[in-house]
Short mmCIF file of C-alpha atoms in Angstrom, two decimals:
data_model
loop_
_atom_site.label_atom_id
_atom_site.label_comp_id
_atom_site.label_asym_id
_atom_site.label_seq_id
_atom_site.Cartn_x
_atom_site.Cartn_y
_atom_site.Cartn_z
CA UNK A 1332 140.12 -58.23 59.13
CA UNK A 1333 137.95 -55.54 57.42
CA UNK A 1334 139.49 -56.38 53.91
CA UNK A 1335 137.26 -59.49 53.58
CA UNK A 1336 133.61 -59.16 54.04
CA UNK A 1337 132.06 -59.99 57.68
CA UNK A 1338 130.76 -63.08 56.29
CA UNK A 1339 134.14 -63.87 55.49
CA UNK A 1340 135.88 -62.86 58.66
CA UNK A 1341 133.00 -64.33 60.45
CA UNK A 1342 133.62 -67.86 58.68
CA UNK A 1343 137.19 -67.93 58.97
CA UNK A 1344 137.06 -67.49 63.15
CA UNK A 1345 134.55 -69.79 63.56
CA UNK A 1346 136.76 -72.45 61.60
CA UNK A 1347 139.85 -71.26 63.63
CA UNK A 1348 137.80 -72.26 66.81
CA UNK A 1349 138.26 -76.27 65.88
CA UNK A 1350 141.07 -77.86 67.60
CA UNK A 1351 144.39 -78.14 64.77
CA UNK A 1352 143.12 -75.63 62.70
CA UNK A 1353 145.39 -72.45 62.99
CA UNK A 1354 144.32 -68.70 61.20
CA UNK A 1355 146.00 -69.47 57.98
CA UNK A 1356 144.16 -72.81 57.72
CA UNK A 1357 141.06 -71.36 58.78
CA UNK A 1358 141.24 -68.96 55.87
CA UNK A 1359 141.89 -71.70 53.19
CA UNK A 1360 139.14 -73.67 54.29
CA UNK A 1361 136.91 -70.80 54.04
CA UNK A 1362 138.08 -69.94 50.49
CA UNK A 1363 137.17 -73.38 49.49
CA UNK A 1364 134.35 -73.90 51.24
CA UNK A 1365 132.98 -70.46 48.93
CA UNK A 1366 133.96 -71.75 46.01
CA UNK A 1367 132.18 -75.35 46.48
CA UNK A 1368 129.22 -76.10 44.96
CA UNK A 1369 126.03 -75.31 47.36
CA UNK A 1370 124.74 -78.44 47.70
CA UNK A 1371 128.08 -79.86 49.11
CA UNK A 1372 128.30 -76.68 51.18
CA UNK A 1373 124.42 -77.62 52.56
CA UNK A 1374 125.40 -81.32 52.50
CA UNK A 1375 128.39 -80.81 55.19
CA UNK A 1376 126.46 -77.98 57.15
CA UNK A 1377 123.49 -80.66 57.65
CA UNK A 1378 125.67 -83.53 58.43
CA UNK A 1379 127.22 -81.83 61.47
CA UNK A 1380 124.65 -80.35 62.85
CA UNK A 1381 122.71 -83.98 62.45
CA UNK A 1382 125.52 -85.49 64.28
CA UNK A 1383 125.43 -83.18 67.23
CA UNK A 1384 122.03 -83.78 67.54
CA UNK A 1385 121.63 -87.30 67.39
CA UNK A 1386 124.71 -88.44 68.61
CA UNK A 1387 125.17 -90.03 71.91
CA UNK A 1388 126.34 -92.29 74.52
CA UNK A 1389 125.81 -96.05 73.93
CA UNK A 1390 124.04 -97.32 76.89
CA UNK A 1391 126.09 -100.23 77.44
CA UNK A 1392 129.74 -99.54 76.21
CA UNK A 1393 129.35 -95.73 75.97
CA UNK A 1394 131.28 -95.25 72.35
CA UNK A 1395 129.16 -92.47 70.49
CA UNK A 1396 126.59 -93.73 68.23
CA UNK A 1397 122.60 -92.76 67.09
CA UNK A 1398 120.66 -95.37 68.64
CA UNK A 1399 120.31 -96.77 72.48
CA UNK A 1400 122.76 -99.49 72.15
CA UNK A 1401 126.22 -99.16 69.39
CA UNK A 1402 126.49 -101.51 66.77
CA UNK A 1403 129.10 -103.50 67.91
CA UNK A 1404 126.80 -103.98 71.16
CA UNK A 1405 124.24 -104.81 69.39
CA UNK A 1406 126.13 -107.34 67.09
CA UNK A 1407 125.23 -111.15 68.31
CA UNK A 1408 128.48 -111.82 65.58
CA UNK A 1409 130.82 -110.27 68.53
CA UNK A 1410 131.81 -112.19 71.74
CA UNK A 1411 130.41 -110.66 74.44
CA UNK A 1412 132.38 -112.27 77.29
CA UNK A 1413 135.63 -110.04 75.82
CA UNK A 1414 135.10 -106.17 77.22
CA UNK A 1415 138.40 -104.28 75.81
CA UNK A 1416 138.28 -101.12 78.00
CA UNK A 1417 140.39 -98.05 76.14
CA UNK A 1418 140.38 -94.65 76.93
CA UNK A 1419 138.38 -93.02 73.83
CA UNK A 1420 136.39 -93.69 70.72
CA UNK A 1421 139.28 -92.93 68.96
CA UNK A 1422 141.01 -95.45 70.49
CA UNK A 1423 138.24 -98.06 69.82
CA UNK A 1424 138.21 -96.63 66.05
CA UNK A 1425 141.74 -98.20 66.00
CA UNK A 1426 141.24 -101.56 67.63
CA UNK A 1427 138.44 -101.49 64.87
CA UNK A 1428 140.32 -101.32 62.05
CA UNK A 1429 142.24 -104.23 62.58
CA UNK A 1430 139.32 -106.00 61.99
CA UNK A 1431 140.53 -109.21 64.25
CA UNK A 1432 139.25 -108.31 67.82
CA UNK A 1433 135.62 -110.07 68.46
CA UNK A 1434 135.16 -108.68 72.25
CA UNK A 1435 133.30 -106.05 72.96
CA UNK A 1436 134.47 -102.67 74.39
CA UNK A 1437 134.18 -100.44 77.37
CA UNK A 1438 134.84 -96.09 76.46
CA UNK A 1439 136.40 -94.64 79.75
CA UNK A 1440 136.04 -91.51 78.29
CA UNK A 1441 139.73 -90.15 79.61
CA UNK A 1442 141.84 -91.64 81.70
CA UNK A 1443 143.66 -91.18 85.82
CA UNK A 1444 145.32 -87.80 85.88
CA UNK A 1445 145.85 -86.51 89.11
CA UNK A 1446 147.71 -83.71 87.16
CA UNK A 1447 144.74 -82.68 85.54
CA UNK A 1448 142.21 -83.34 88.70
CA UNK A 1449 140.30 -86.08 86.92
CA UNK A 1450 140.09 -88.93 89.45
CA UNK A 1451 138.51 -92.36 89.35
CA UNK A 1452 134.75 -90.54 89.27
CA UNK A 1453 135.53 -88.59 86.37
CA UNK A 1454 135.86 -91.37 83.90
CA UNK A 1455 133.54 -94.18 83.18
CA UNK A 1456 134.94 -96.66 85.82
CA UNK A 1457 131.93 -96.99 87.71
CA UNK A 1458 130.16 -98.35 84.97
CA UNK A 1459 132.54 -100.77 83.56
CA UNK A 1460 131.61 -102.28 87.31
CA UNK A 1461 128.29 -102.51 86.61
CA UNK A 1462 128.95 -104.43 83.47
CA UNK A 1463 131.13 -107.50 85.00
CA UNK A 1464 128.28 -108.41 87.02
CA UNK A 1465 127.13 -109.86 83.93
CA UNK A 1466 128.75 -112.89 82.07
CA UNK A 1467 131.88 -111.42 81.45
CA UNK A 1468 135.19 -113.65 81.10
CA UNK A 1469 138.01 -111.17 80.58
CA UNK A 1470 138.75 -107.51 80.96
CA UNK A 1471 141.46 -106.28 78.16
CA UNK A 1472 143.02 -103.06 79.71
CA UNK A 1473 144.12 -101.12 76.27
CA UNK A 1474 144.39 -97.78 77.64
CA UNK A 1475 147.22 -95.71 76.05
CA UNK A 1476 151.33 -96.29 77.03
CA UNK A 1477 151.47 -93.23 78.76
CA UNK A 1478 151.48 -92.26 82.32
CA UNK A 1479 148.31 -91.89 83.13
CA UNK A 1480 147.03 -94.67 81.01
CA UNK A 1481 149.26 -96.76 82.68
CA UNK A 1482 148.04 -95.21 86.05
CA UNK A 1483 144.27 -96.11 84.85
CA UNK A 1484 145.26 -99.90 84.20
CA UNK A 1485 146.73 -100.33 87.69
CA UNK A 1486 143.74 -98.84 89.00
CA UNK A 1487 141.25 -100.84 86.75
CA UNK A 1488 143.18 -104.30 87.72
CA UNK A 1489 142.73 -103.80 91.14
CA UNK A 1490 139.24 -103.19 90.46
CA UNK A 1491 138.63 -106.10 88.77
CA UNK A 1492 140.82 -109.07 90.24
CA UNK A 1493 138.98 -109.46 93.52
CA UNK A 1494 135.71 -110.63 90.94
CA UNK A 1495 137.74 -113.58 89.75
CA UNK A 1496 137.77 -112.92 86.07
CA UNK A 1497 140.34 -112.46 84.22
CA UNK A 1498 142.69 -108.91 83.49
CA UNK A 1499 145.17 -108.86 80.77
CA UNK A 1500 146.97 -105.78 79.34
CA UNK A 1501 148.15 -105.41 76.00
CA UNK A 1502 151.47 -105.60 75.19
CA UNK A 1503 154.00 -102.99 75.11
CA UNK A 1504 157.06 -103.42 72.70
CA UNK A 1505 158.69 -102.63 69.97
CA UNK A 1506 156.42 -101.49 67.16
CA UNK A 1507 156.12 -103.79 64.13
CA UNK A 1508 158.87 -102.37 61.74
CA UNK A 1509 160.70 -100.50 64.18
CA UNK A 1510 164.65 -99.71 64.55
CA UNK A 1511 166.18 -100.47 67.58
CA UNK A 1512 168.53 -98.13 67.14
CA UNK A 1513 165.52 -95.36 67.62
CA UNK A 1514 163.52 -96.75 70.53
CA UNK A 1515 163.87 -95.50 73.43
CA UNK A 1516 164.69 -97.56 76.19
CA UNK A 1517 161.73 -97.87 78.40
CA UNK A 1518 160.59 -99.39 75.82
CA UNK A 1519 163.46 -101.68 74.90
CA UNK A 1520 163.42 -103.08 78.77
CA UNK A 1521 159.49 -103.14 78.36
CA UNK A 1522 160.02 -105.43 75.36
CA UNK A 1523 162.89 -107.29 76.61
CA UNK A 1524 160.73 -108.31 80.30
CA UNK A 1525 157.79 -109.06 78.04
CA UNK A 1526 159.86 -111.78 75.37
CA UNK A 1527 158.35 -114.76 74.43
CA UNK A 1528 159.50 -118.07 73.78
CA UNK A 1529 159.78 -118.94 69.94
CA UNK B 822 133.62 -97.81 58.83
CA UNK B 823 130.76 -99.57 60.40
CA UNK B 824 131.77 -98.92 64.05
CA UNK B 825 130.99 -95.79 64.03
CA UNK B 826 127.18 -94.69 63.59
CA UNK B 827 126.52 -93.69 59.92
CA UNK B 828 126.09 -90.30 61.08
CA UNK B 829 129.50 -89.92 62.45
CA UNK B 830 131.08 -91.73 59.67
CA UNK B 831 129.53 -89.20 56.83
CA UNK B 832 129.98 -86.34 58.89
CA UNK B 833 134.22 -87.81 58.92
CA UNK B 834 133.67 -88.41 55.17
CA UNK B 835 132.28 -84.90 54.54
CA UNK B 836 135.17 -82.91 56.53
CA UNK B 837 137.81 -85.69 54.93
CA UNK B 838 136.93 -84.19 51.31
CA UNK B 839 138.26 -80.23 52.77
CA UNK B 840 141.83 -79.11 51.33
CA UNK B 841 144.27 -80.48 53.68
CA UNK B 842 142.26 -82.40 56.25
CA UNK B 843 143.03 -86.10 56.38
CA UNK B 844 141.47 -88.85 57.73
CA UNK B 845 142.75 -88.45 61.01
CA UNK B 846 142.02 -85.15 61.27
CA UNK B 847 138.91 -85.63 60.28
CA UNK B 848 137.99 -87.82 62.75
CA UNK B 849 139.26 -85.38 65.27
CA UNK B 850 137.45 -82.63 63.90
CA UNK B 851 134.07 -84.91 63.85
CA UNK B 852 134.30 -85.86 67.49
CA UNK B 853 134.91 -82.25 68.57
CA UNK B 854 131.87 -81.11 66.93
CA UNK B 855 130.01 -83.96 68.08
CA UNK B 856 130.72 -82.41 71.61
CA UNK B 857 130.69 -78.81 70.84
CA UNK B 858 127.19 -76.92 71.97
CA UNK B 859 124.81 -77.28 69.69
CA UNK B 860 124.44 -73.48 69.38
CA UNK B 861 127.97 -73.08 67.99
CA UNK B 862 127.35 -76.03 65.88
CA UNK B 863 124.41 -74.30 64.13
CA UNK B 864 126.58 -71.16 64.28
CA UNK B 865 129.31 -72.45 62.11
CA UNK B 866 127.03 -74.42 59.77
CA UNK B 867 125.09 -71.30 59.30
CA UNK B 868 128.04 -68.91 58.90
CA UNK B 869 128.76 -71.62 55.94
CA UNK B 870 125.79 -71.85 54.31
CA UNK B 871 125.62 -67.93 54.35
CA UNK B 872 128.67 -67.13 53.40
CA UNK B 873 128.57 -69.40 50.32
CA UNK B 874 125.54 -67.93 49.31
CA UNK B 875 126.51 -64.46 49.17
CA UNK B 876 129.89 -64.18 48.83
CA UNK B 877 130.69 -63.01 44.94
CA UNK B 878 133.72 -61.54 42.93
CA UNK B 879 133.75 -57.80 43.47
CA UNK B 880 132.43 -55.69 40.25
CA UNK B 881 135.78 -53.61 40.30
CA UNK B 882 139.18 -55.83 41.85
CA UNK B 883 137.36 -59.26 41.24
CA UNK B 884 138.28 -60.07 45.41
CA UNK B 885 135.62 -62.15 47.13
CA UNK B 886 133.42 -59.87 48.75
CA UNK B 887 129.09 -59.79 49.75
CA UNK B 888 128.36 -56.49 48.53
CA UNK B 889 128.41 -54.95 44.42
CA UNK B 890 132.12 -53.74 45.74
CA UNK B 891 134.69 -54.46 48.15
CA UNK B 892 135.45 -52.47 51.12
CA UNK B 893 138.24 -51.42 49.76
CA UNK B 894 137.33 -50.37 46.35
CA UNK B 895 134.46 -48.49 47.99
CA UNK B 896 137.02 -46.85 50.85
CA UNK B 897 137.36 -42.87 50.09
CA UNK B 898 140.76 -43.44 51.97
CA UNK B 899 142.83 -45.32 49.73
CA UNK B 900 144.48 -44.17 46.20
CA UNK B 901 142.46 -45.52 43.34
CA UNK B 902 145.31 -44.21 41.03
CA UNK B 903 147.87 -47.12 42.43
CA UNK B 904 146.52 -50.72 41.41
CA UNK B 905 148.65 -53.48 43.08
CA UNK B 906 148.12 -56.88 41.16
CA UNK B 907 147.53 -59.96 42.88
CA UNK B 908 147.19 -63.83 42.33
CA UNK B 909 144.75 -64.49 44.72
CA UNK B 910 142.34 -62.98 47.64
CA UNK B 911 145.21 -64.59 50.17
CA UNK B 912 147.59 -62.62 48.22
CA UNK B 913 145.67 -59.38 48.99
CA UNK B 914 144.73 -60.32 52.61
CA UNK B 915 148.64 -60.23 52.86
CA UNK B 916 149.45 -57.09 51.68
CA UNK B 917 146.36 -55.61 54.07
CA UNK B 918 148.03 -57.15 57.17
CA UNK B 919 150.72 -54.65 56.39
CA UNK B 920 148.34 -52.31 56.86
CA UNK B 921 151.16 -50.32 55.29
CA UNK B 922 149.30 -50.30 51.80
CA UNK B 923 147.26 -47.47 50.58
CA UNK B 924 146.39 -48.12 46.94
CA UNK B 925 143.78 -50.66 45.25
CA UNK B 926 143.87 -54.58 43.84
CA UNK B 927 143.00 -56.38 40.90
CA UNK B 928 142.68 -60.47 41.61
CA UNK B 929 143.98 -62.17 38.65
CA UNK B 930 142.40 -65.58 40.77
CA UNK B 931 146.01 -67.62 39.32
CA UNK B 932 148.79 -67.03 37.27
CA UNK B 933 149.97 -68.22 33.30
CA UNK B 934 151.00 -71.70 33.51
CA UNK B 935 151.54 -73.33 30.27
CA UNK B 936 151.87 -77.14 32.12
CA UNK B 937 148.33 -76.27 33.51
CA UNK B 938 147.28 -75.21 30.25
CA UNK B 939 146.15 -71.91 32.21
CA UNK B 940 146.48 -69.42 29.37
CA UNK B 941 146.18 -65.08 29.63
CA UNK B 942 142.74 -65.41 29.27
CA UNK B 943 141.86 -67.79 31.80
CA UNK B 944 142.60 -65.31 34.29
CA UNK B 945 141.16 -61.88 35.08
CA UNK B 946 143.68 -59.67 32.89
CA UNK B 947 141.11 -58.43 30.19
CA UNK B 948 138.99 -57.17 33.42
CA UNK B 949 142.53 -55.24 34.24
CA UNK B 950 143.15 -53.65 31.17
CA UNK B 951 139.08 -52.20 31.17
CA UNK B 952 140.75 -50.79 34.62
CA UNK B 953 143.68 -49.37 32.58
CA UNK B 954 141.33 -46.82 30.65
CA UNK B 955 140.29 -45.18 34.00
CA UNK B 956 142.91 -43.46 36.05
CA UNK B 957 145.98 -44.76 37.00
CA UNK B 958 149.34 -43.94 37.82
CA UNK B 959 150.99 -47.34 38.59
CA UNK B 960 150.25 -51.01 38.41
CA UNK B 961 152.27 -52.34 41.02
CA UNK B 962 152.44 -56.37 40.48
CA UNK B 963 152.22 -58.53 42.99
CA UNK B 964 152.26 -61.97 41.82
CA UNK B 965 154.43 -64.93 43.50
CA UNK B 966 158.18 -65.30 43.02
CA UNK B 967 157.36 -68.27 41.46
CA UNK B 968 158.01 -69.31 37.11
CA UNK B 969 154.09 -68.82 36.98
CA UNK B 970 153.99 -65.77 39.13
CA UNK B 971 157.53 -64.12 36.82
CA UNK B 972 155.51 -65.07 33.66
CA UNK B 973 152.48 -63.78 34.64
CA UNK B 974 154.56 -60.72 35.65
CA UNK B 975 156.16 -60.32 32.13
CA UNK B 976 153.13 -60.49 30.58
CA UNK B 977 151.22 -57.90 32.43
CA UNK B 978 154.65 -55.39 31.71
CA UNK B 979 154.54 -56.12 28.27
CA UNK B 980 150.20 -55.40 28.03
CA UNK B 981 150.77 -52.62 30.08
CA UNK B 982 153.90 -50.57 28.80
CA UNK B 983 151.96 -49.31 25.96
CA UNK B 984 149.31 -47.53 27.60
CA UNK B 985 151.94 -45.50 29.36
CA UNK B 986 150.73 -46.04 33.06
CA UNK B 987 154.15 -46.74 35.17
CA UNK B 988 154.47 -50.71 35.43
CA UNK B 989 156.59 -51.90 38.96
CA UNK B 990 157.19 -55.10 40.31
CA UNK B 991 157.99 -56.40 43.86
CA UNK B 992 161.35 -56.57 45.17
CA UNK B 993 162.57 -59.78 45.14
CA UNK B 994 165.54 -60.44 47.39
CA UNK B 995 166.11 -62.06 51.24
CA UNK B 996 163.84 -61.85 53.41
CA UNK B 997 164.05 -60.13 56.48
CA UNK B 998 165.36 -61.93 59.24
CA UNK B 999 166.87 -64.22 56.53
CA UNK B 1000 170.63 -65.70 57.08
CA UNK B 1001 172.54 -65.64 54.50
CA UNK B 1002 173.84 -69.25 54.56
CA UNK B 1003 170.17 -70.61 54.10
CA UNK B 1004 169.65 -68.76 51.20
CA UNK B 1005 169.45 -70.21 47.50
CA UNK B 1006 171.08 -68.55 45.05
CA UNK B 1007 168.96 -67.62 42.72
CA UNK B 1008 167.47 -65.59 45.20
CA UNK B 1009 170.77 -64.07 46.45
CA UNK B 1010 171.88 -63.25 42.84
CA UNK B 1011 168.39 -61.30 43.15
CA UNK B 1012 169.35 -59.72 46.08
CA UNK B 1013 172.33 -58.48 44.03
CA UNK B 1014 170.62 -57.24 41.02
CA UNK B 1015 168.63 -55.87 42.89
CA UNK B 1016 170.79 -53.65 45.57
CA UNK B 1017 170.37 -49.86 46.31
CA UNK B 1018 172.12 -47.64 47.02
CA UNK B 1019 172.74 -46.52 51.12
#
C-alpha cells in the first residue's frame, strides 16, 4: 500500500487488527479519524489506553471495572443474596439494561467447551464456590442457549445443589414478538415443556 | 451506563461516535482493547495521534499524504502527462490496487451536488485547472457512476475542452463477472452505447 503514506498504511493495519473490522473498514476509519479534529483524535487515543491500564477484574464478581470491588458489588441498593452467574460482561451489560434484576452477578469469563479444550478450570467456577459460602440464597444460571452454555449450567447445578441453596435457570422460549412460523423447533418443544398456567 | 466503570463506558462512547460503529460494536471493540497488550494499545493510539498530526493534502493531486508531495506525484516512474480525476483518496487507492495505472491524480475530495448545496467551487477543480497550464495530454475522469459523479463529470469536459488537452471518461457498462439478468437497465443501455467493436 505505497500509494498512501506509511502513517497511513500503518493506521489502517493496526485498525484492521480489531475483531469486525475488515481492510475496507479499516481504511474509512482511518480517513475519518485524519480528518477529526485533534483534540477528539487525543481524546479517544487517551481513553483507550486509560482503560487498558486501569481496567480490571472485580474482586468479588470479576466483571471489568477501575476499582477493587464493581459498582454493582459495591451497591448496598442491590440484593446480595441473588448471584446471576453469565458467561461475559457482555452478557451482564444486557441483564443490566433491563434495569429490573436486583441480584448480584458472577462473570465466568467463557463457558464448558470441550471442543475448544476449556474445561471447568478455565473459567471462573472455582470462585463462584468460594462466594456461596457466604449468605447466598439463589444461584441464577444465565449462561447463553447454546451448547456449551447449556453444558456450563448442568455443570454449575451440580455444583451447587449439594449446598442446599437454591439453582434456577432462565427460561428458554419463544422470544417476545416472535413468529412461530420462524422458530425453530428446539425451541418450540423448549417453550411448549416450559408453559405456564395462565 | 453505570455498570460499567466510567472508563469503559467513555472509552464505548468515544469508539460509538466512529463512521459505522454502533453501539454494539462498540462495546465489542472496547472490551477487546481492554484485553489487548498494552504495547499494541499504545501502538494504535500512537499511530492515531501521529497520523492525524501529519497527514496533509498533497501540494500537487490534493491526496492525503505526510510529506510536501505524494509518492506518487514525486515517482519518476509514472506519466505526469495523463491526470486521472478522482472523488476521493478511496477512489485513488482503487485505481492503485490495479496496479495497472501509470499516470497521475487530482482529488476533487466530492463531487457537484446541488441537494448538498456542494457547488464547483467547493471542490478542488480551480487547483485542476492551475494543473491544466502544465503539461498534459489527457484528463482521464474518474468520478462515480453516480448523478453527482456524471455532473461532476460534465462539468470538468465542458472546463476542460477549451484548453485543448484530450478529456476521457470511464467506461461505464457491466461489470465483470456480472449476469446479465441482475443488471439494471440503465446500466445495460450503457453497456450498449457503449459497445466496441471485436
Amino acid at each position: 500500500m505505497d500509494y498512501y503514506s506509511s502513517q497511513i498504511s500503518n493506521l489502517i493495519e493496526e485498525l484492521a487488527r480489531l475483531p469486525g473490522i475488515g481492510q475496507k473498514t479499516a481504511q474509512r476509519l482511518a480517513f475519518h479519524i485524519i480528518n477529526m479534529p485533534e483534540d477528539q483524535v487525543e481524546s479517544l487515543s487517551a481513553s483507550m489506553i486509560s482503560a487498558r491500564k486501569n481496567i480490571h477484574y472485580c474482586k468479588c464478581c470479576y466483571t471489568l471495572t477501575d476499582g477493587d470491588l464493581c459498582p454493582i458489588c459495591t451497591s448496598d441498593k442491590r440484593n446480595h443474596g441473588i448471584i446471576m452467574v453469565v458467561e461475559n460482561t457482555r452478557d451482564l451489560a444486557a441483564y443490566e439494561k433491563t434495569g429490573k434484576y436486583e441480584g448480584i452477578y458472577h462473570v465466568l469469563h467463557g463457558a464448558i467447551s470441550p471442543m475448544l479444550g476449556i474445561g471447568p478450570a478455565d473459567i471462573r467456577l472455582k470462585e463462584l464456590l468460594v462466594r456461596l459460602q457466604g449468605e447466598v440464597e439463589e444461584v441464577i444460571i444465565a449462561t447463553n442457549s447454546t451448547l456449551e452454555g447449556e453444558a456450563t449450567a448442568m455443570y454449575i447445578s451440580k455444583l451447587v445443589k449439594p449446598t442446599g441453596i437454591k439453582v434456577t435457570r432462565i427460561a428458554s422460549g419463544v422470544p417476545v414478538g416472535g413468529d412461530l412460523e420462524y422458530i425453530d423447533e428446539v425451541t418450540l418443544l423448549r417453550a411448549l415443556d416450559g408453559r405456564v398456567e395462565l
